[in-house]
Short mmCIF file of C-alpha atoms and ligand atoms in Angstrom, two decimals:
data_model
loop_
_atom_site.label_atom_id
_atom_site.label_comp_id
_atom_site.label_asym_id
_atom_site.label_seq_id
_atom_site.Cartn_x
_atom_site.Cartn_y
_atom_site.Cartn_z
CA MET V 74 -22.61 97.82 0.62
CA GLU V 75 -21.82 99.27 4.05
CA GLN V 76 -24.81 101.03 5.64
CA VAL V 77 -24.23 103.85 8.10
CA LYS V 78 -26.57 106.08 10.06
CA CYS V 79 -24.56 109.27 9.83
CA LEU V 80 -21.80 110.05 7.36
CA ILE V 81 -19.72 113.18 7.79
CA ILE V 82 -17.66 114.41 4.86
CA GLY V 83 -14.76 116.67 5.78
CA SER V 84 -12.46 117.20 8.73
CA GLY V 85 -12.24 120.89 9.56
CA PRO V 86 -13.85 122.44 12.65
CA ALA V 87 -17.32 121.81 11.15
CA GLY V 88 -16.72 118.11 10.44
CA TYR V 89 -15.00 117.34 13.74
CA THR V 90 -17.58 119.25 15.80
CA ALA V 91 -20.37 117.41 13.99
CA ALA V 92 -18.54 114.15 14.83
CA ILE V 93 -18.25 115.09 18.52
CA TYR V 94 -21.96 115.88 18.81
CA ALA V 95 -23.11 112.98 16.63
CA SER V 96 -21.04 110.41 18.50
CA ARG V 97 -22.21 111.69 21.89
CA ALA V 98 -25.79 111.36 20.57
CA ASN V 99 -25.01 107.74 19.61
CA LEU V 100 -25.41 108.30 15.87
CA GLN V 101 -22.22 106.25 15.34
CA PRO V 102 -20.86 108.72 12.81
CA VAL V 103 -18.37 107.73 10.16
CA LEU V 104 -16.21 110.67 9.09
CA TYR V 105 -14.10 110.79 5.93
CA GLU V 106 -11.25 113.23 6.32
CA GLY V 107 -10.77 114.20 2.66
CA VAL V 108 -7.78 115.58 0.82
CA LEU V 109 -6.47 117.73 3.66
CA PRO V 110 -7.09 116.05 7.05
CA GLY V 111 -7.80 118.81 9.54
CA GLY V 112 -8.79 121.22 6.78
CA GLN V 113 -7.62 124.75 6.12
CA LEU V 114 -6.63 125.46 9.72
CA THR V 115 -3.73 123.06 9.34
CA THR V 116 -2.31 125.54 6.83
CA THR V 117 -2.52 128.59 9.09
CA THR V 118 -0.27 129.70 11.90
CA ASP V 119 -1.69 130.58 15.28
CA VAL V 120 -5.40 130.91 15.89
CA GLU V 121 -5.84 133.79 18.31
CA ASN V 122 -9.57 134.33 18.16
CA PHE V 123 -11.02 130.93 19.09
CA PRO V 124 -12.50 131.34 22.58
CA GLY V 125 -10.85 129.21 25.23
CA TYR V 126 -7.25 129.71 24.11
CA PRO V 127 -6.07 132.91 25.82
CA GLU V 128 -2.54 132.41 24.52
CA GLY V 129 -3.63 131.29 21.04
CA VAL V 130 -3.15 127.82 19.60
CA SER V 131 -1.63 126.49 16.39
CA GLY V 132 -4.25 125.55 13.80
CA THR V 133 -2.77 122.05 13.51
CA GLN V 134 -2.91 121.52 17.27
CA MET V 135 -6.50 122.70 17.47
CA MET V 136 -7.54 120.29 14.73
CA GLU V 137 -5.71 117.42 16.41
CA ASP V 138 -7.49 118.25 19.67
CA MET V 139 -10.90 118.29 17.96
CA ARG V 140 -10.11 115.00 16.21
CA ASN V 141 -9.09 113.36 19.49
CA GLN V 142 -12.22 114.67 21.15
CA ALA V 143 -14.36 113.06 18.42
CA LEU V 144 -12.40 109.79 18.72
CA ARG V 145 -12.92 109.78 22.48
CA PHE V 146 -16.69 109.52 21.97
CA GLY V 147 -16.36 106.77 19.38
CA ALA V 148 -16.45 108.58 16.03
CA ASP V 149 -15.15 106.34 13.23
CA ILE V 150 -12.65 108.63 11.51
CA ARG V 151 -11.31 107.32 8.22
CA PHE V 152 -8.81 108.47 5.67
CA GLY V 153 -10.46 108.70 2.26
CA ILE V 154 -11.81 111.07 -0.33
CA VAL V 155 -15.42 111.19 -1.44
CA THR V 156 -15.39 110.98 -5.23
CA LYS V 157 -19.13 110.68 -5.97
CA ALA V 158 -22.37 111.40 -4.17
CA GLU V 159 -25.95 110.50 -5.04
CA LEU V 160 -28.23 112.20 -2.56
CA ALA V 161 -31.75 110.91 -1.85
CA PRO V 162 -33.71 110.94 1.43
CA ASN V 163 -32.55 108.05 3.69
CA HIS V 164 -30.58 106.49 0.82
CA ASN V 165 -27.54 108.64 0.16
CA LYS V 166 -24.96 106.74 -1.86
CA ILE V 167 -21.42 107.95 -1.36
CA VAL V 168 -18.38 106.60 -3.19
CA ILE V 169 -14.99 106.74 -1.47
CA ASP V 170 -11.77 106.87 -3.50
CA GLY V 171 -13.64 105.84 -6.65
CA GLU V 172 -14.34 102.30 -5.38
CA THR V 173 -15.97 101.85 -1.96
CA GLU V 174 -19.72 102.53 -1.85
CA ILE V 175 -21.46 103.47 1.38
CA GLU V 176 -25.13 104.14 1.98
CA ALA V 177 -25.96 106.70 4.64
CA LYS V 178 -29.28 107.73 6.18
CA VAL V 179 -27.99 111.20 6.89
CA VAL V 180 -25.04 113.08 5.43
CA ILE V 181 -23.28 116.09 6.87
CA ILE V 182 -21.29 117.90 4.20
CA ALA V 183 -18.38 119.80 5.73
CA THR V 184 -16.01 119.86 2.78
CA GLY V 185 -14.81 123.43 3.34
CA ALA V 186 -13.22 125.55 0.66
CA SER V 187 -9.99 125.55 -1.38
CA ALA V 188 -7.58 128.32 -2.24
CA LYS V 189 -8.24 130.42 -5.33
CA TYR V 190 -5.59 131.14 -7.94
CA LEU V 191 -5.35 134.13 -10.25
CA GLY V 192 -5.95 132.01 -13.33
CA LEU V 193 -2.70 132.94 -15.08
CA PRO V 194 -0.98 130.24 -17.22
CA CYS V 195 2.28 130.98 -15.36
CA GLU V 196 0.76 129.72 -12.08
CA ALA V 197 0.58 126.17 -13.46
CA LYS V 198 4.02 126.51 -15.04
CA TYR V 199 5.64 127.43 -11.71
CA ALA V 200 3.48 125.27 -9.42
CA GLY V 201 5.83 123.86 -6.80
CA MET V 202 8.62 125.97 -8.30
CA GLY V 203 7.83 129.32 -6.78
CA VAL V 204 4.03 129.55 -6.69
CA SER V 205 2.12 128.50 -3.60
CA ALA V 206 -1.24 129.11 -1.95
CA CYS V 207 -0.02 128.02 1.47
CA ALA V 208 2.52 130.21 3.22
CA THR V 209 2.77 128.04 6.30
CA CYS V 210 3.32 124.93 4.19
CA ASP V 211 5.94 126.37 1.84
CA GLY V 212 7.34 129.48 3.55
CA PHE V 213 10.20 127.46 4.94
CA PHE V 214 11.65 127.08 1.42
CA TYR V 215 12.02 130.86 1.10
CA ARG V 216 14.15 131.59 4.14
CA ASN V 217 16.16 134.78 3.62
CA LYS V 218 14.64 135.21 0.17
CA THR V 219 12.28 137.77 -1.30
CA VAL V 220 8.64 136.87 -1.86
CA ALA V 221 5.35 138.50 -2.76
CA VAL V 222 1.92 137.77 -1.33
CA VAL V 223 -1.19 138.62 -3.39
CA GLY V 224 -4.35 139.73 -1.59
CA GLY V 225 -5.60 142.28 0.88
CA GLY V 226 -7.65 140.21 3.33
CA ASP V 227 -6.83 138.63 6.68
CA THR V 228 -5.25 135.61 5.03
CA ALA V 229 -2.90 137.75 2.93
CA CYS V 230 -1.89 139.82 5.97
CA GLU V 231 -1.41 136.74 8.09
CA ASP V 232 0.69 135.11 5.35
CA ALA V 233 2.76 138.26 4.85
CA LEU V 234 3.46 138.46 8.59
CA TYR V 235 4.35 134.80 8.80
CA LEU V 236 6.69 135.10 5.82
CA SER V 237 8.27 138.25 7.25
CA GLY V 238 9.58 136.03 10.04
CA LEU V 239 11.41 133.88 7.51
CA CYS V 240 12.15 135.98 4.47
CA GLN V 241 14.42 138.91 3.83
CA LYS V 242 11.66 140.97 2.22
CA VAL V 243 7.94 140.53 1.62
CA TYR V 244 5.84 142.51 -0.85
CA LEU V 245 2.10 142.53 -0.34
CA VAL V 246 0.43 143.08 -3.71
CA VAL V 247 -3.04 144.56 -3.24
CA ARG V 248 -5.31 145.36 -6.17
CA LYS V 249 -7.30 148.07 -4.39
CA ASP V 250 -5.98 151.11 -2.54
CA TYR V 251 -6.91 149.67 0.84
CA LEU V 252 -6.63 146.45 2.84
CA ARG V 253 -9.77 144.49 3.56
CA ALA V 254 -8.20 142.75 6.56
CA SER V 255 -9.18 143.43 10.18
CA LYS V 256 -7.66 146.56 11.74
CA VAL V 257 -5.32 144.64 14.02
CA MET V 258 -3.85 142.70 11.08
CA GLN V 259 -3.57 145.85 8.97
CA GLU V 260 -1.62 147.58 11.71
CA ARG V 261 0.76 144.68 12.12
CA VAL V 262 1.45 144.60 8.38
CA LEU V 263 1.83 148.34 7.99
CA ASN V 264 4.17 148.49 11.01
CA SER V 265 6.40 145.67 9.77
CA GLU V 266 9.78 146.80 8.51
CA LYS V 267 10.07 143.80 6.26
CA ILE V 268 6.72 144.15 4.50
CA GLU V 269 6.15 146.63 1.69
CA VAL V 270 2.56 147.03 0.57
CA LEU V 271 2.06 147.73 -3.14
CA PHE V 272 -1.46 149.14 -3.39
CA LYS V 273 -3.29 149.23 -6.73
CA HIS V 274 -1.02 146.57 -8.19
CA GLU V 275 -1.82 143.27 -9.83
CA VAL V 276 0.43 140.38 -10.80
CA ILE V 277 -0.05 139.69 -14.51
CA ASP V 278 2.84 137.30 -15.23
CA LEU V 279 5.86 135.54 -13.76
CA PHE V 280 9.25 134.89 -15.26
CA GLY V 281 12.35 132.83 -14.46
CA GLU V 282 14.48 130.00 -15.85
CA ASP V 283 14.26 127.14 -13.33
CA GLY V 284 11.79 128.75 -10.98
CA VAL V 285 10.30 132.14 -10.26
CA GLU V 286 12.78 135.00 -10.56
CA GLY V 287 10.30 137.83 -10.81
CA ALA V 288 6.77 139.04 -11.42
CA LYS V 289 5.34 141.41 -13.96
CA LEU V 290 3.01 143.88 -12.28
CA LEU V 291 0.30 146.15 -13.56
CA LYS V 292 -0.31 149.37 -11.70
CA ASN V 293 -3.49 151.33 -12.05
CA ARG V 294 -2.94 155.06 -11.57
CA GLY V 295 -6.43 156.52 -11.76
CA GLY V 296 -7.27 154.93 -15.09
CA GLU V 297 -3.74 154.99 -16.52
CA GLU V 298 -2.02 151.64 -16.51
CA GLU V 299 1.68 151.09 -16.05
CA THR V 300 3.67 147.85 -15.99
CA SER V 301 6.79 147.07 -13.97
CA THR V 302 8.81 144.09 -12.81
CA LEU V 303 9.54 142.94 -9.29
CA ALA V 304 12.42 140.59 -8.48
CA ILE V 305 11.04 137.81 -6.26
CA ASP V 306 11.83 134.17 -5.53
CA GLY V 307 8.31 133.10 -4.71
CA LEU V 308 4.69 134.14 -5.11
CA PHE V 309 2.05 133.30 -2.50
CA LEU V 310 -1.63 133.56 -3.38
CA ALA V 311 -4.02 134.61 -0.62
CA ILE V 312 -7.03 135.81 -2.59
CA GLY V 313 -9.81 133.78 -1.05
CA HIS V 314 -11.30 130.37 -1.50
CA ASN V 315 -13.76 128.37 -3.58
CA PRO V 316 -16.27 126.19 -1.73
CA ASN V 317 -15.80 122.45 -2.31
CA SER V 318 -19.36 121.80 -3.40
CA LYS V 319 -19.06 120.49 -6.98
CA LEU V 320 -19.82 116.87 -6.03
CA PHE V 321 -23.22 117.87 -4.74
CA ALA V 322 -24.20 120.36 -7.46
CA ASP V 323 -26.72 118.02 -9.13
CA TYR V 324 -28.67 117.59 -5.90
CA LEU V 325 -28.37 120.78 -3.86
CA ASP V 326 -28.88 124.47 -4.58
CA LEU V 327 -25.64 126.43 -4.88
CA ASP V 328 -25.36 130.22 -4.90
CA ALA V 329 -23.59 132.17 -7.64
CA ASN V 330 -20.20 131.52 -6.02
CA GLY V 331 -20.80 127.81 -5.47
CA TYR V 332 -21.71 127.90 -1.76
CA ILE V 333 -24.38 125.37 -0.72
CA VAL V 334 -27.65 127.12 0.02
CA THR V 335 -29.25 126.16 3.32
CA GLU V 336 -32.51 127.15 4.99
CA GLY V 337 -31.82 130.46 6.72
CA ALA V 338 -29.33 130.10 9.55
CA THR V 339 -29.78 126.31 9.70
CA PRO V 340 -27.63 123.66 7.99
CA ILE V 341 -30.73 122.13 6.34
CA THR V 342 -30.38 121.65 2.58
CA LYS V 343 -33.12 120.92 0.09
CA VAL V 344 -32.54 117.13 0.38
CA PRO V 345 -34.11 115.86 3.63
CA GLY V 346 -31.42 114.34 5.85
CA VAL V 347 -28.55 116.11 4.10
CA PHE V 348 -26.96 118.98 6.01
CA ALA V 349 -24.19 121.41 5.06
CA ALA V 350 -21.86 122.94 7.65
CA GLY V 351 -18.81 125.16 7.69
CA ASP V 352 -17.19 127.11 4.86
CA VAL V 353 -18.86 125.09 2.08
CA ALA V 354 -22.12 126.78 3.05
CA ASP V 355 -20.85 130.03 4.52
CA PRO V 356 -19.97 132.86 2.13
CA ARG V 357 -20.19 135.40 4.93
CA TYR V 358 -18.29 134.54 8.11
CA ARG V 359 -15.89 131.67 7.31
CA GLN V 360 -14.39 131.47 10.78
CA ALA V 361 -13.28 128.40 12.72
CA ILE V 362 -15.77 129.25 15.47
CA THR V 363 -18.70 129.70 13.07
CA ALA V 364 -17.76 126.49 11.23
CA ALA V 365 -17.65 124.60 14.54
CA ALA V 366 -21.03 126.06 15.50
CA SER V 367 -22.62 125.00 12.23
CA GLY V 368 -21.15 121.49 12.64
CA CYS V 369 -22.89 121.34 16.01
CA LYS V 370 -26.18 122.48 14.46
CA ALA V 371 -25.84 119.90 11.67
CA ALA V 372 -25.37 117.05 14.17
CA ILE V 373 -28.40 118.19 16.19
CA GLU V 374 -30.49 118.36 13.01
CA ALA V 375 -29.20 114.92 12.00
CA GLU V 376 -30.27 113.50 15.35
CA ARG V 377 -33.75 115.03 15.00
CA TYR V 378 -34.08 113.76 11.47
CA LEU V 379 -33.11 110.21 12.45
CA MET V 380 -35.58 110.26 15.32
CA GLU V 381 -38.43 111.37 13.09
CA ASN V 382 -37.62 109.06 10.19
P1 LIG R 408 -11.07 137.66 1.62
O1 LIG R 408 -12.15 137.31 0.66
O2 LIG R 408 -11.41 138.36 2.87
O3 LIG R 408 -9.96 138.55 0.89
C1 LIG R 408 -9.50 138.23 -0.39
C2 LIG R 408 -8.52 139.30 -0.81
O4 LIG R 408 -7.96 138.89 -2.07
C3 LIG R 408 -9.16 140.66 -1.02
O5 LIG R 408 -8.25 141.67 -0.67
C4 LIG R 408 -9.41 140.66 -2.54
O6 LIG R 408 -9.37 141.94 -3.10
C5 LIG R 408 -8.21 139.90 -3.03
N1 LIG R 408 -8.45 139.28 -4.33
C6 LIG R 408 -9.48 138.44 -4.68
N2 LIG R 408 -9.34 138.06 -5.96
C7 LIG R 408 -8.23 138.67 -6.42
C8 LIG R 408 -7.57 138.67 -7.68
N3 LIG R 408 -8.03 137.96 -8.71
N4 LIG R 408 -6.46 139.42 -7.82
C9 LIG R 408 -5.98 140.14 -6.77
N5 LIG R 408 -6.54 140.19 -5.55
C10 LIG R 408 -7.67 139.46 -5.39
O7 LIG R 408 -10.33 136.26 1.88
P2 LIG R 408 -9.42 135.81 3.10
O8 LIG R 408 -8.99 134.45 2.72
O9 LIG R 408 -8.39 136.80 3.41
O10 LIG R 408 -10.41 135.72 4.34
C11 LIG R 408 -11.59 134.91 4.29
C12 LIG R 408 -12.33 135.00 5.62
O11 LIG R 408 -11.56 134.37 6.64
C13 LIG R 408 -12.55 136.45 6.07
O12 LIG R 408 -13.79 136.52 6.71
C14 LIG R 408 -11.42 136.67 7.05
O13 LIG R 408 -11.72 137.65 8.00
C15 LIG R 408 -11.27 135.29 7.68
N6 LIG R 408 -9.90 135.06 8.18
C16 LIG R 408 -9.66 135.33 9.49
C17 LIG R 408 -8.41 135.14 10.03
C18 LIG R 408 -8.21 135.45 11.47
O14 LIG R 408 -9.09 136.06 12.05
N7 LIG R 408 -7.10 135.07 12.07
C19 LIG R 408 -7.28 134.64 9.23
C20 LIG R 408 -7.63 134.43 7.84
C21 LIG R 408 -8.90 134.63 7.37
P3 LIG R 408 -10.62 142.96 -3.04
O15 LIG R 408 -10.63 143.50 -1.64
O16 LIG R 408 -10.26 143.91 -4.08
O17 LIG R 408 -11.83 142.13 -3.37
#
């Protein structure tokens, strides 16, 4: 079985930053990129709030830059998905793609989070045929068409704005009577001629022969409910994310929403030598910059742990 000093699981800003720090500290990190190399940022448009990019930068470019920076210092970046993990101090056994076993002295978990769905049977029925949780991946297929985005946060606003550049019309379906997104995003959405915000509405079903042709909506008017239909060609979900922590649930403490619990503001988990960084352990901030910072902290803790053990 291959033995490594430092294994990093995940390739978003947390994983790559951990790899940069760990390789510069000569921990010879091995990083497995997971299902979506580069993580969630590869599915967004421009990142405008990461310090150091006054003109903004595409999420994909930023991830490529971080990856190259880690490679420059010798990080061993591999394509592969962790399918099993047995965590124990100094002897963490990790299985890659169901077959390759690796033993690692320290593990940095930076597996991020995955998009949430509404949980309606129609979402599975129309998966890839009109339902998507990634506007930047699939928006292209809806050029000059009409789509709806569900959600009222920054992601939903960002997706609606991105789609408004491609589509004829974009509905933003928001279950409350306000947007949760930052003010600047709210203003952009509310000032867009192509976006119509439907407050207090929920999507309860989809219909269509060979793909989505419309959505059934439920409107809440102060206790009274009313249904209606909306003709759309595609539905984009932007209602938040679930942390990718299931693999570690038998060994680490998770909070009620599945986020890995760490010691205060550190990435230290309850298993010595196992650290959690980025969105998988951050129910509160979930930003590229905070993920990168926690990846840095995790690598520093890993270095300390290896020195002491
Ligand atoms: P949020 O958790 O902030 O927002 C989720 C939205 O989806 C809320 O409006 C919520 O409604 C709604 N929602 C949740 N479940 C359902 C449901 N079942 N049916 C209908 N609506 C639902 O998630 P985001 O992904 O938008 O953002 C996550 C974090 O990432 C935030 O901190 C955000 O600021 C950040 N972010 C920053 C960006 C940037 O700065 N460029 C870009 C994207 C994200 P309700 O309000 O009713 O709960």
